Amino acid sequence: MSELISLTAAELSEKLSSREVSSVEVTQAHLDRIAEVDGDVHAFLHVSATALKVAAEVDGARNLGARLSPLAGVPVAIKDVLCTRDMPSTAGSRILEGWIPPYDATVVQRLRAAKLVPLGKTNMDEFAMGSSTEHSAFGPTRNPWDLERIPGGSGGGSAAAVAAFETPLALGSDTGGSIRQPAAVTGTVGMKPTYGGVSRYGAIALASSLDQVGPVSRTVLDAALLHDVVGGHDPHDSTSLDRDWPCFADAARAGKASGSLTGVRVGVVRELGGEGFQSGVSSRYAEALDLMAAAGADIVEVSAPSFTYAIAAYYLILPAEASSNLAKFDSVRFGLRVNPPGGGTVEDVMAATREAGFGPEVKRRIILGTYALSAGYYDAYYGSAQKVRTLIQRDFDSAFAKADVLVSPAAPTTAFKLGEKLEDPLAMYLNDVATIPANLAGVPGMGLPMGLAPEDGLPTGIQIMAPAFEDARIYTVGATLEALLEESWGRSLLSHSPRFPLDPLPEIGDARTEGTRK
Ligand code: GLN
């Protein structure tokens, strides 16, 4: 196994630009890793047949002296919710099986323009509905830390691919937590940008007022580097923010270098903790808060009473928007078409196609959404949920008056067993209790590893949130906290060395014990 797979994107970037290694070597190492472990992990739905060709082109350009972007030649995996004109884009659904879009999502175009090397498309819950990747029509992804456990969802494929060293970088999408919760349970970093900060053009929509595309990686700096590539205004997306963003990689580097949180007011959200949170998650969280306080942060408790209603509001708003977004899968324009036995009308074909093409969770949400939007119920359900959304936004405003960043555990538990919550939708929905408020308010949030839970040795994650547009603040505080945590562990938790049951990396002990603090 090549040691190239254990390097971060920032490290690869240096070795590539000094020509110590070639992109072909780096890409081949990751393709080998995918061939070696993905049969077990199943992070990928499709592996690109042209990755080595793209890598060779980047090497050629570099050898000719071209000025290349920092991540040129670095491999990246792409969540299958994003349209790619050279690879199938299924959103984890039978109804789009084999569908190859006629265009690239803007974020994919930007990856290509910056000469990253797309490795393939990653598995996800069907249409990004779920917290475990078990709702994928193509079978679940497994958590590299324990193959009997879920990698989170809906972006479990991207998180698992990064955690299993199949790729240093991936793109995800986060409507209610699908970047941050998988990050928490796989020991990776995931960032949901400010709503509108990253283009959604060519992202297969789940709930358009909530969806955001963002980076997945093993370090805060790597997430920032990828965010710098894909972010920024896109005239093709009417919700895209037209503003100047700072360099997020610089923000992360500043945080890493400073090692201090003096003067930073860290707001601990009272409603996101305590009951319902696993003891090892709560104890690691308490330790992370102690570390921040020791580094000079001013830890303040803030209350956000409306967050208690966030899941309830989300499961009205999301299904309502999803039922409308999914209406376009009508057997005529995209993908699957099923003719009912004996023929039938257009409506019959449509019904037979949607019956065969959508899985149970998608059907459940379409039914919920159309019900919530139906005349006579609209005000009682959708209208009330929108009012709750406003209250949540106000809670954020008052919390951010007292704190520069807000923190909470990113997920209430460590990775649960495959099948454990599959038959219980409400138990599944609770996994996003900490992440959903940020989507409802449009504010940015990051999931960051905070150590292993003592009782099961599995990763836990902390969430850091900031006011809208202040993504850079998250990168700075996140990189500082990451450095403090690594110092307290005596080494990096995941950037170099998770316990990985398939093939432990050299010079790594057992992170289940080593991951506990000195
Ligand atoms: N798990 C949440 C849901 O099922 C979030 C999904 C997402 O962020 N795409 O809706």
Coordinates of C-alpha atoms and ligand atoms in Angstrom, one line a residue:
M1 CA 0.0 0.0 0.0
S2 CA 1.4 3.4 -1.0
E3 CA 1.9 5.9 1.8
L4 CA 0.6 8.6 -0.6
I5 CA -3.0 7.7 0.4
S6 CA -2.2 8.7 4.0
L7 CA -1.3 12.3 3.1
T8 CA -3.6 15.2 3.4
A9 CA -4.6 17.2 0.3
A10 CA -2.4 20.1 1.5
E11 CA 0.6 17.7 1.8
L12 CA -0.1 16.2 -1.6
S13 CA -0.4 19.7 -3.0
E14 CA 3.2 20.5 -1.8
K15 CA 4.6 17.3 -3.2
L16 CA 2.9 17.7 -6.5
S17 CA 4.0 21.3 -6.9
S18 CA 7.6 20.5 -6.1
R19 CA 7.3 17.6 -8.5
E20 CA 8.4 15.1 -5.8
V21 CA 5.4 13.0 -7.0
S22 CA 3.2 13.0 -10.0
S23 CA -0.6 13.2 -10.1
V24 CA -0.5 9.9 -12.0
E25 CA 1.3 8.3 -9.0
V26 CA -1.1 9.9 -6.5
T27 CA -4.2 8.9 -8.5
Q28 CA -3.0 5.4 -9.0
A29 CA -2.4 5.0 -5.3
H30 CA -5.9 6.0 -4.6
L31 CA -7.4 3.8 -7.4
D32 CA -5.4 0.9 -5.9
R33 CA -6.8 1.7 -2.5
I34 CA -10.3 1.7 -3.9
A35 CA -9.7 -1.6 -5.6
E36 CA -8.4 -3.0 -2.4
V37 CA -11.0 -1.9 0.1
D38 CA -14.1 -0.6 -1.6
G39 CA -15.6 -4.1 -2.0
D40 CA -16.1 -4.0 1.8
V41 CA -16.7 -0.3 2.3
H42 CA -18.9 0.4 -0.8
A43 CA -18.2 4.1 -0.7
F44 CA -18.3 4.4 -4.5
L45 CA -21.2 3.9 -6.9
H46 CA -19.0 4.6 -9.9
V47 CA -15.2 4.8 -10.3
S48 CA -14.0 7.1 -13.1
A49 CA -12.4 5.4 -16.1
T50 CA -10.6 8.6 -17.0
A51 CA -9.0 9.5 -13.7
L52 CA -5.5 8.5 -14.8
K53 CA -5.9 10.3 -18.1
V54 CA -6.9 13.5 -16.3
A55 CA -3.9 13.0 -13.9
A56 CA -1.5 12.6 -16.8
E57 CA -2.9 15.8 -18.4
V58 CA -2.2 17.7 -15.2
D59 CA 1.3 16.3 -15.0
G60 CA 1.9 17.3 -18.6
A61 CA 0.7 20.9 -17.9
R62 CA 2.9 21.1 -14.8
N63 CA 5.9 19.9 -16.7
L64 CA 5.3 22.6 -19.3
G65 CA 5.5 25.1 -16.5
A66 CA 1.8 26.0 -16.4
R67 CA 0.7 28.0 -13.3
L68 CA -1.7 25.6 -11.5
S69 CA -4.1 26.0 -8.7
P70 CA -3.0 24.6 -5.3
L71 CA -5.1 21.4 -5.6
A72 CA -4.2 20.6 -9.2
G73 CA -3.6 16.9 -9.5
V74 CA -5.2 16.0 -6.1
P75 CA -7.9 13.4 -6.3
V76 CA -11.5 14.1 -5.3
A77 CA -14.6 12.0 -4.9
I78 CA -18.0 13.5 -5.8
K79 CA -21.3 12.7 -4.1
D80 CA -23.7 11.2 -6.6
V81 CA -26.2 14.0 -6.1
L82 CA -24.0 16.2 -8.3
C83 CA -24.3 16.1 -12.1
T84 CA -21.3 14.9 -14.0
R85 CA -21.4 14.8 -17.8
D86 CA -19.0 11.9 -18.0
M87 CA -20.3 9.7 -15.2
P88 CA -23.7 8.4 -14.1
S89 CA -25.5 10.6 -11.6
T90 CA -28.2 8.7 -9.8
A91 CA -28.7 10.4 -6.4
G92 CA -28.8 6.9 -5.0
S93 CA -32.1 6.1 -6.8
R94 CA -33.3 3.4 -9.2
I95 CA -35.2 6.0 -11.0
L96 CA -32.0 7.6 -12.3
E97 CA -30.0 4.4 -12.6
G98 CA -27.4 4.8 -15.4
W99 CA -28.5 8.4 -16.2
I100 CA -25.7 10.5 -17.5
P101 CA -26.5 14.2 -17.4
P102 CA -25.9 16.5 -20.3
Y103 CA -23.9 19.0 -18.2
D104 CA -21.6 19.3 -15.2
A105 CA -22.8 20.9 -11.9
T106 CA -21.0 24.2 -11.4
V107 CA -19.0 22.8 -8.5
V108 CA -17.8 19.9 -10.8
Q109 CA -16.9 22.4 -13.5
R110 CA -14.8 24.3 -10.9
L111 CA -13.1 21.1 -9.8
R112 CA -12.2 20.4 -13.4
A113 CA -11.0 24.0 -14.0
A114 CA -8.8 23.8 -11.0
K115 CA -7.5 20.5 -12.3
L116 CA -8.5 18.2 -9.5
V117 CA -8.8 14.6 -10.5
P118 CA -12.4 13.2 -10.1
L119 CA -12.1 9.6 -8.9
G120 CA -15.8 8.7 -9.1
K121 CA -19.2 9.1 -7.6
T122 CA -20.0 8.3 -4.0
N123 CA -22.9 6.5 -2.5
M124 CA -25.8 8.2 -0.6
D125 CA -29.2 7.8 0.7
E126 CA -31.7 8.0 -2.1
F127 CA -32.2 11.7 -3.0
A128 CA -30.2 12.5 0.1
M129 CA -33.0 11.4 2.4
G130 CA -31.5 9.6 5.4
S131 CA -28.8 9.5 8.1
S132 CA -27.2 6.1 7.4
T133 CA -26.8 5.6 3.6
E134 CA -29.0 2.5 4.1
H135 CA -31.7 4.2 1.9
S136 CA -29.4 4.0 -1.2
A137 CA -31.1 1.9 -3.9
F138 CA -27.6 0.4 -4.5
G139 CA -26.9 -1.0 -1.1
P140 CA -25.4 0.6 2.0
T141 CA -21.9 2.0 2.6
R142 CA -20.1 0.6 5.6
N143 CA -18.2 2.6 8.2
P144 CA -14.4 2.0 7.9
W145 CA -14.1 2.1 11.7
D146 CA -16.4 -0.9 12.0
L147 CA -17.9 -2.5 8.9
E148 CA -21.0 -3.5 10.8
R149 CA -21.9 0.1 11.4
I150 CA -23.3 2.9 9.4
P151 CA -21.1 5.8 8.0
G152 CA -23.9 8.4 8.6
G153 CA -26.0 9.9 5.8
S154 CA -27.0 10.9 3.4
G155 CA -23.4 11.5 2.4
G156 CA -22.0 8.3 4.0
G157 CA -20.2 7.4 0.8
S158 CA -18.1 10.6 0.7
A159 CA -17.3 10.4 4.4
A160 CA -16.4 6.7 4.3
A161 CA -14.2 7.2 1.2
V162 CA -12.3 9.9 3.0
A163 CA -12.1 8.0 6.3
A164 CA -10.9 4.8 4.4
F165 CA -8.1 6.7 2.6
E166 CA -9.8 6.1 -0.8
T167 CA -9.6 9.8 -1.4
P168 CA -8.2 12.8 0.4
L169 CA -11.2 15.0 -0.5
A170 CA -14.8 14.7 -1.4
L171 CA -17.8 16.8 -2.1
G172 CA -21.1 16.3 -0.2
S173 CA -24.4 18.1 0.2
D174 CA -26.1 19.0 3.4
T175 CA -29.9 19.7 3.7
G176 CA -30.2 18.8 7.3
G177 CA -26.8 17.4 8.3
S178 CA -25.7 15.1 5.5
I179 CA -22.1 16.5 5.5
R180 CA -21.7 17.1 9.3
Q181 CA -23.3 14.0 10.7
P182 CA -21.4 11.6 8.5
A183 CA -18.2 13.5 9.4
A184 CA -19.0 13.0 13.1
V185 CA -19.4 9.3 12.9
T186 CA -16.4 8.6 10.6
G187 CA -13.9 10.9 12.3
T188 CA -13.7 13.3 9.3
V189 CA -14.2 17.0 8.7
G190 CA -17.3 18.3 6.9
M191 CA -18.4 21.8 6.2
K192 CA -21.9 23.1 5.3
P193 CA -21.3 26.6 3.9
T194 CA -23.5 29.6 4.4
Y195 CA -26.7 29.0 2.3
G196 CA -25.9 30.5 -1.1
G197 CA -22.1 30.4 -0.6
V198 CA -21.6 27.4 -3.0
S199 CA -23.5 26.9 -6.2
R200 CA -26.3 24.3 -6.3
Y201 CA -26.6 24.4 -10.1
G202 CA -26.5 20.8 -11.2
A203 CA -27.0 19.5 -7.7
I204 CA -30.1 17.2 -7.8
A205 CA -32.4 19.1 -5.5
L206 CA -33.9 17.7 -2.3
A207 CA -35.2 20.8 -0.5
S208 CA -34.1 23.9 -2.3
S209 CA -34.4 26.3 0.6
L210 CA -32.1 24.1 2.7
D211 CA -29.6 22.4 0.3
Q212 CA -25.9 23.3 0.4
V213 CA -22.9 21.7 -1.3
G214 CA -19.7 21.5 0.7
P215 CA -16.3 19.9 1.3
V216 CA -15.4 16.6 3.2
S217 CA -11.8 15.9 4.2
R218 CA -9.5 14.7 6.9
T219 CA -8.3 18.2 8.1
V220 CA -9.8 21.6 8.4
L221 CA -7.2 23.1 6.1
D222 CA -8.1 20.5 3.4
A223 CA -11.8 21.4 3.7
A224 CA -10.9 25.1 3.3
L225 CA -8.8 24.5 0.2
L226 CA -11.6 22.6 -1.4
H227 CA -14.2 25.2 -0.4
D228 CA -12.0 27.9 -2.0
V229 CA -12.2 26.0 -5.3
V230 CA -15.9 25.3 -5.4
G231 CA -17.3 28.4 -3.6
G232 CA -18.3 31.8 -4.9
H233 CA -21.0 33.4 -7.0
D234 CA -22.7 31.4 -9.8
P235 CA -25.1 33.3 -12.1
H236 CA -26.8 29.9 -12.9
D237 CA -28.0 29.6 -9.3
S238 CA -30.6 32.2 -8.4
T239 CA -29.9 31.7 -4.7
S240 CA -26.1 32.1 -5.1
L241 CA -24.7 35.0 -3.1
D242 CA -22.9 37.6 -5.1
R243 CA -20.2 38.7 -2.7
D244 CA -16.4 38.6 -2.1
W245 CA -15.4 35.7 0.1
P246 CA -12.1 35.7 2.0
C247 CA -9.6 32.9 1.3
F248 CA -10.7 30.0 3.6
A249 CA -7.4 28.3 3.4
D250 CA -5.7 31.4 4.8
A251 CA -8.3 31.5 7.6
A252 CA -7.6 27.8 8.5
R253 CA -3.8 28.4 8.4
A254 CA -4.2 31.4 10.7
G255 CA -6.1 29.3 13.2
K256 CA -3.6 26.5 13.0
A257 CA -0.7 28.9 13.6
S258 CA -2.2 30.9 16.4
G259 CA -3.0 28.1 18.8
S260 CA -5.0 30.6 20.8
L261 CA -8.7 31.3 21.2
T262 CA -8.2 34.4 23.4
G263 CA -11.1 36.7 23.0
V264 CA -13.3 34.2 21.2
R265 CA -16.7 33.8 22.7
V266 CA -17.8 30.2 22.3
G267 CA -21.5 29.7 22.9
V268 CA -22.6 26.4 24.2
V269 CA -26.1 25.7 23.0
R270 CA -28.1 24.5 26.0
E271 CA -30.7 22.7 24.0
L272 CA -28.2 20.7 22.0
G273 CA -26.8 18.4 24.6
G274 CA -27.6 16.4 27.7
E275 CA -30.5 14.0 27.4
G276 CA -30.5 11.8 24.3
F277 CA -26.7 12.3 23.8
Q278 CA -24.5 9.3 24.3
S279 CA -22.3 9.6 27.4
G280 CA -19.0 9.3 25.4
V281 CA -20.2 12.0 23.0
S282 CA -21.0 14.3 26.0
S283 CA -17.7 13.5 27.8
R284 CA -15.5 14.2 24.7
Y285 CA -17.6 17.4 24.1
A286 CA -16.9 18.5 27.7
E287 CA -13.2 17.9 27.2
A288 CA -13.2 19.9 23.9
L289 CA -14.8 22.8 25.8
D290 CA -12.2 22.6 28.5
L291 CA -9.4 22.7 25.9
M292 CA -11.0 25.8 24.3
A293 CA -11.3 27.5 27.6
A294 CA -7.7 26.6 28.4
A295 CA -6.7 28.2 25.1
G296 CA -8.4 31.5 26.2
A297 CA -11.9 31.1 24.8
D298 CA -14.7 32.6 26.8
I299 CA -17.2 29.8 27.1
V300 CA -20.8 31.1 27.5
E301 CA -24.0 29.2 27.7
V302 CA -26.7 30.3 25.3
S303 CA -30.2 29.2 25.0
A304 CA -32.1 28.6 21.8
P305 CA -35.6 27.4 22.9
S306 CA -37.0 27.0 19.4
F307 CA -34.4 24.5 18.4
T308 CA -36.6 22.0 20.2
Y309 CA -39.0 22.3 17.3
A310 CA -36.4 22.2 14.6
I311 CA -36.9 18.5 13.6
A312 CA -40.6 18.9 13.6
A313 CA -40.5 21.9 11.3
Y314 CA -37.8 20.4 9.1
Y315 CA -39.9 17.3 8.5
L316 CA -42.7 19.5 7.1
I317 CA -40.6 21.9 5.1
L318 CA -38.3 19.3 3.6
P319 CA -41.0 16.8 2.5
A320 CA -43.1 19.7 1.1
E321 CA -40.2 21.0 -1.0
A322 CA -39.0 17.5 -1.9
S323 CA -42.4 16.4 -3.1
S324 CA -42.4 19.3 -5.5
N325 CA -38.7 18.8 -6.6
L326 CA -39.3 15.1 -7.3
A327 CA -42.3 15.7 -9.5
K328 CA -40.0 16.0 -12.4
F329 CA -39.2 12.3 -12.3
D330 CA -42.1 11.5 -14.4
S331 CA -40.9 8.7 -16.7
V332 CA -40.7 11.1 -19.6
R333 CA -37.8 13.4 -19.0
F334 CA -35.3 11.4 -16.9
G335 CA -34.1 7.8 -16.4
L336 CA -36.4 4.9 -15.7
R337 CA -39.7 4.2 -17.6
V338 CA -41.9 1.3 -16.6
N339 CA -44.8 0.3 -18.8
P340 CA -47.6 -1.2 -16.8
P341 CA -48.7 -4.7 -17.9
G342 CA -51.2 -4.3 -20.7
G343 CA -50.3 -0.7 -21.4
G344 CA -52.1 2.3 -20.1
T345 CA -52.3 6.1 -20.1
V346 CA -49.4 8.5 -19.5
E347 CA -50.6 8.7 -15.9
D348 CA -50.4 4.9 -15.6
V349 CA -46.9 4.8 -17.0
M350 CA -45.9 7.6 -14.6
A351 CA -47.4 5.8 -11.6
A352 CA -45.8 2.5 -12.5
T353 CA -42.4 4.2 -13.0
R354 CA -42.5 6.1 -9.7
E355 CA -43.8 3.0 -7.9
A356 CA -40.8 0.9 -9.2
G357 CA -38.2 3.7 -9.2
F358 CA -38.6 5.3 -5.7
G359 CA -37.7 3.5 -2.5
P360 CA -39.9 3.5 0.7
E361 CA -38.3 6.6 2.4
V362 CA -38.8 8.7 -0.7
K363 CA -42.4 7.6 -1.0
R364 CA -43.0 8.4 2.7
R365 CA -41.7 11.9 2.2
I366 CA -43.6 12.6 -1.0
I367 CA -46.8 11.5 0.8
L368 CA -45.9 13.7 3.8
G369 CA -45.1 16.6 1.6
T370 CA -48.1 16.6 -0.6
Y371 CA -50.3 16.2 2.5
A372 CA -48.7 19.1 4.2
L373 CA -49.1 21.3 1.1
S374 CA -52.7 20.3 0.4
A375 CA -55.4 22.9 0.5
G376 CA -56.9 23.1 4.0
Y377 CA -53.8 21.8 5.7
Y378 CA -51.2 24.3 4.3
D379 CA -51.6 26.9 7.0
A380 CA -51.8 24.3 9.8
Y381 CA -48.6 22.4 8.7
Y382 CA -46.4 24.2 6.2
G383 CA -47.3 27.7 7.4
S384 CA -46.7 26.8 11.0
A385 CA -43.4 25.2 10.2
Q386 CA -42.3 28.4 8.4
K387 CA -43.1 30.4 11.5
V388 CA -41.0 28.0 13.6
R389 CA -38.2 28.6 11.1
T390 CA -38.4 32.3 11.8
L391 CA -38.2 31.7 15.5
I392 CA -35.1 29.5 15.0
Q393 CA -33.5 32.3 13.0
R394 CA -34.3 34.7 15.8
D395 CA -32.8 32.3 18.3
F396 CA -29.6 32.3 16.3
D397 CA -29.6 36.1 16.1
S398 CA -29.8 36.4 19.9
A399 CA -27.2 33.6 20.4
F400 CA -24.8 35.3 18.1
A401 CA -25.2 38.5 20.0
K402 CA -23.6 36.8 22.9
A403 CA -21.1 34.5 21.1
D404 CA -18.8 34.5 18.0
V405 CA -19.3 30.8 17.3
L406 CA -21.8 28.3 18.6
V407 CA -20.9 24.7 19.4
S408 CA -22.6 21.4 20.1
P409 CA -22.0 17.8 19.5
A410 CA -22.4 17.2 15.7
A411 CA -24.4 14.0 16.2
P412 CA -26.0 12.6 19.3
T413 CA -24.4 9.2 19.2
T414 CA -21.5 7.4 17.6
A415 CA -22.1 5.2 14.5
F416 CA -25.0 2.8 15.1
K417 CA -25.3 -0.7 13.7
L418 CA -26.5 -1.3 10.2
G419 CA -30.3 -2.1 10.4
E420 CA -30.7 -0.7 13.9
K421 CA -32.8 2.3 12.9
L422 CA -34.0 1.3 9.4
E423 CA -37.5 0.3 10.4
D424 CA -38.0 3.3 12.7
P425 CA -38.0 6.5 10.7
L426 CA -38.4 8.8 13.7
A427 CA -35.3 7.3 15.4
M428 CA -33.4 7.9 12.1
Y429 CA -34.6 11.5 12.0
L430 CA -33.3 12.2 15.5
N431 CA -29.7 11.8 14.3
D432 CA -29.9 15.3 12.8
V433 CA -31.2 17.0 16.0
A434 CA -28.0 19.1 16.3
T435 CA -27.4 19.9 12.6
I436 CA -30.9 20.8 11.3
P437 CA -31.2 24.3 13.0
A438 CA -28.2 25.6 10.9
N439 CA -30.0 24.6 7.6
L440 CA -33.3 26.2 8.7
A441 CA -31.4 29.4 9.4
G442 CA -28.9 29.2 6.5
V443 CA -25.9 29.6 8.7
P444 CA -22.6 27.7 8.2
G445 CA -21.6 24.8 10.3
M446 CA -18.7 22.3 10.5
G447 CA -18.4 18.8 11.9
L448 CA -14.9 18.2 13.3
P449 CA -13.5 15.0 15.0
M450 CA -13.3 15.4 18.8
G451 CA -11.9 12.0 19.8
L452 CA -13.2 8.5 20.3
A453 CA -16.1 7.6 22.7
P454 CA -14.5 5.7 25.6
E455 CA -17.4 3.1 25.7
D456 CA -17.2 2.0 22.1
G457 CA -14.0 3.4 20.7
L458 CA -15.8 5.1 17.8
P459 CA -15.4 8.7 16.5
T460 CA -17.4 11.6 17.9
G461 CA -17.7 15.0 16.3
I462 CA -18.1 18.6 17.5
Q463 CA -20.2 21.1 15.5
I464 CA -19.0 24.7 15.1
M465 CA -21.5 27.2 13.7
A466 CA -21.1 30.9 12.9
P467 CA -23.4 33.7 11.6
A468 CA -24.2 33.7 7.9
F469 CA -21.3 34.8 5.7
E470 CA -18.8 34.1 8.5
D471 CA -17.5 30.7 7.1
A472 CA -13.9 31.9 7.5
R473 CA -14.5 32.2 11.3
I474 CA -15.4 28.5 11.4
Y475 CA -12.2 27.6 9.5
T476 CA -10.1 29.7 11.9
V477 CA -11.7 28.4 15.1
G478 CA -11.9 24.9 13.7
A479 CA -8.3 24.7 12.8
T480 CA -7.3 26.1 16.2
L481 CA -9.4 23.5 17.9
E482 CA -8.1 20.7 15.7
A483 CA -4.5 21.6 16.6
L484 CA -5.4 21.7 20.3
L485 CA -7.1 18.3 20.1
E486 CA -4.2 16.8 18.2
E487 CA -1.8 18.2 20.8
S488 CA -3.8 16.6 23.6
W489 CA -3.9 13.2 21.8
G490 CA -0.2 13.4 21.1
R491 CA -0.9 12.9 17.4
S492 CA -3.6 13.4 14.7
L493 CA -6.7 11.3 15.1
L494 CA -7.5 10.7 11.5
S495 CA -5.3 12.8 9.2
H496 CA -2.6 10.2 9.5
S497 CA -3.9 7.4 11.5
P498 CA -7.3 6.1 12.3
R499 CA -7.7 2.5 13.3
F500 CA -8.8 1.0 10.1
P501 CA -9.8 -2.6 10.3
L502 CA -9.3 -3.4 6.7
D503 CA -5.7 -2.5 6.5
P504 CA -4.1 -0.6 9.4
L505 CA -1.6 1.9 8.3
P506 CA 2.0 1.5 9.4
E507 CA 3.3 3.1 12.6
I508 CA -0.2 3.3 14.0
G509 CA -1.1 1.9 17.2
D510 CA -4.7 1.2 18.3
A511 CA -6.5 4.5 18.1
R512 CA -9.2 3.1 20.4
T513 CA -6.9 3.5 23.3
E514 CA -4.4 6.0 21.9
G515 CA -7.3 8.4 20.9
T516 CA -8.0 8.9 24.6
R517 CA -6.3 12.0 26.0
K518 CA -2.9 12.0 27.6
Ligands
GLN1 N1 -30.8 13.1 7.4 C1 -31.5 14.3 7.0 C2 -32.7 13.8 6.2 O1 -32.9 12.7 6.1 C3 -30.6 15.2 6.3 C4 -30.4 14.8 4.9 C5 -29.5 15.8 4.1 O2 -28.9 16.6 4.7 N2 -29.5 15.6 2.8 O3 -33.4 14.6 5.6

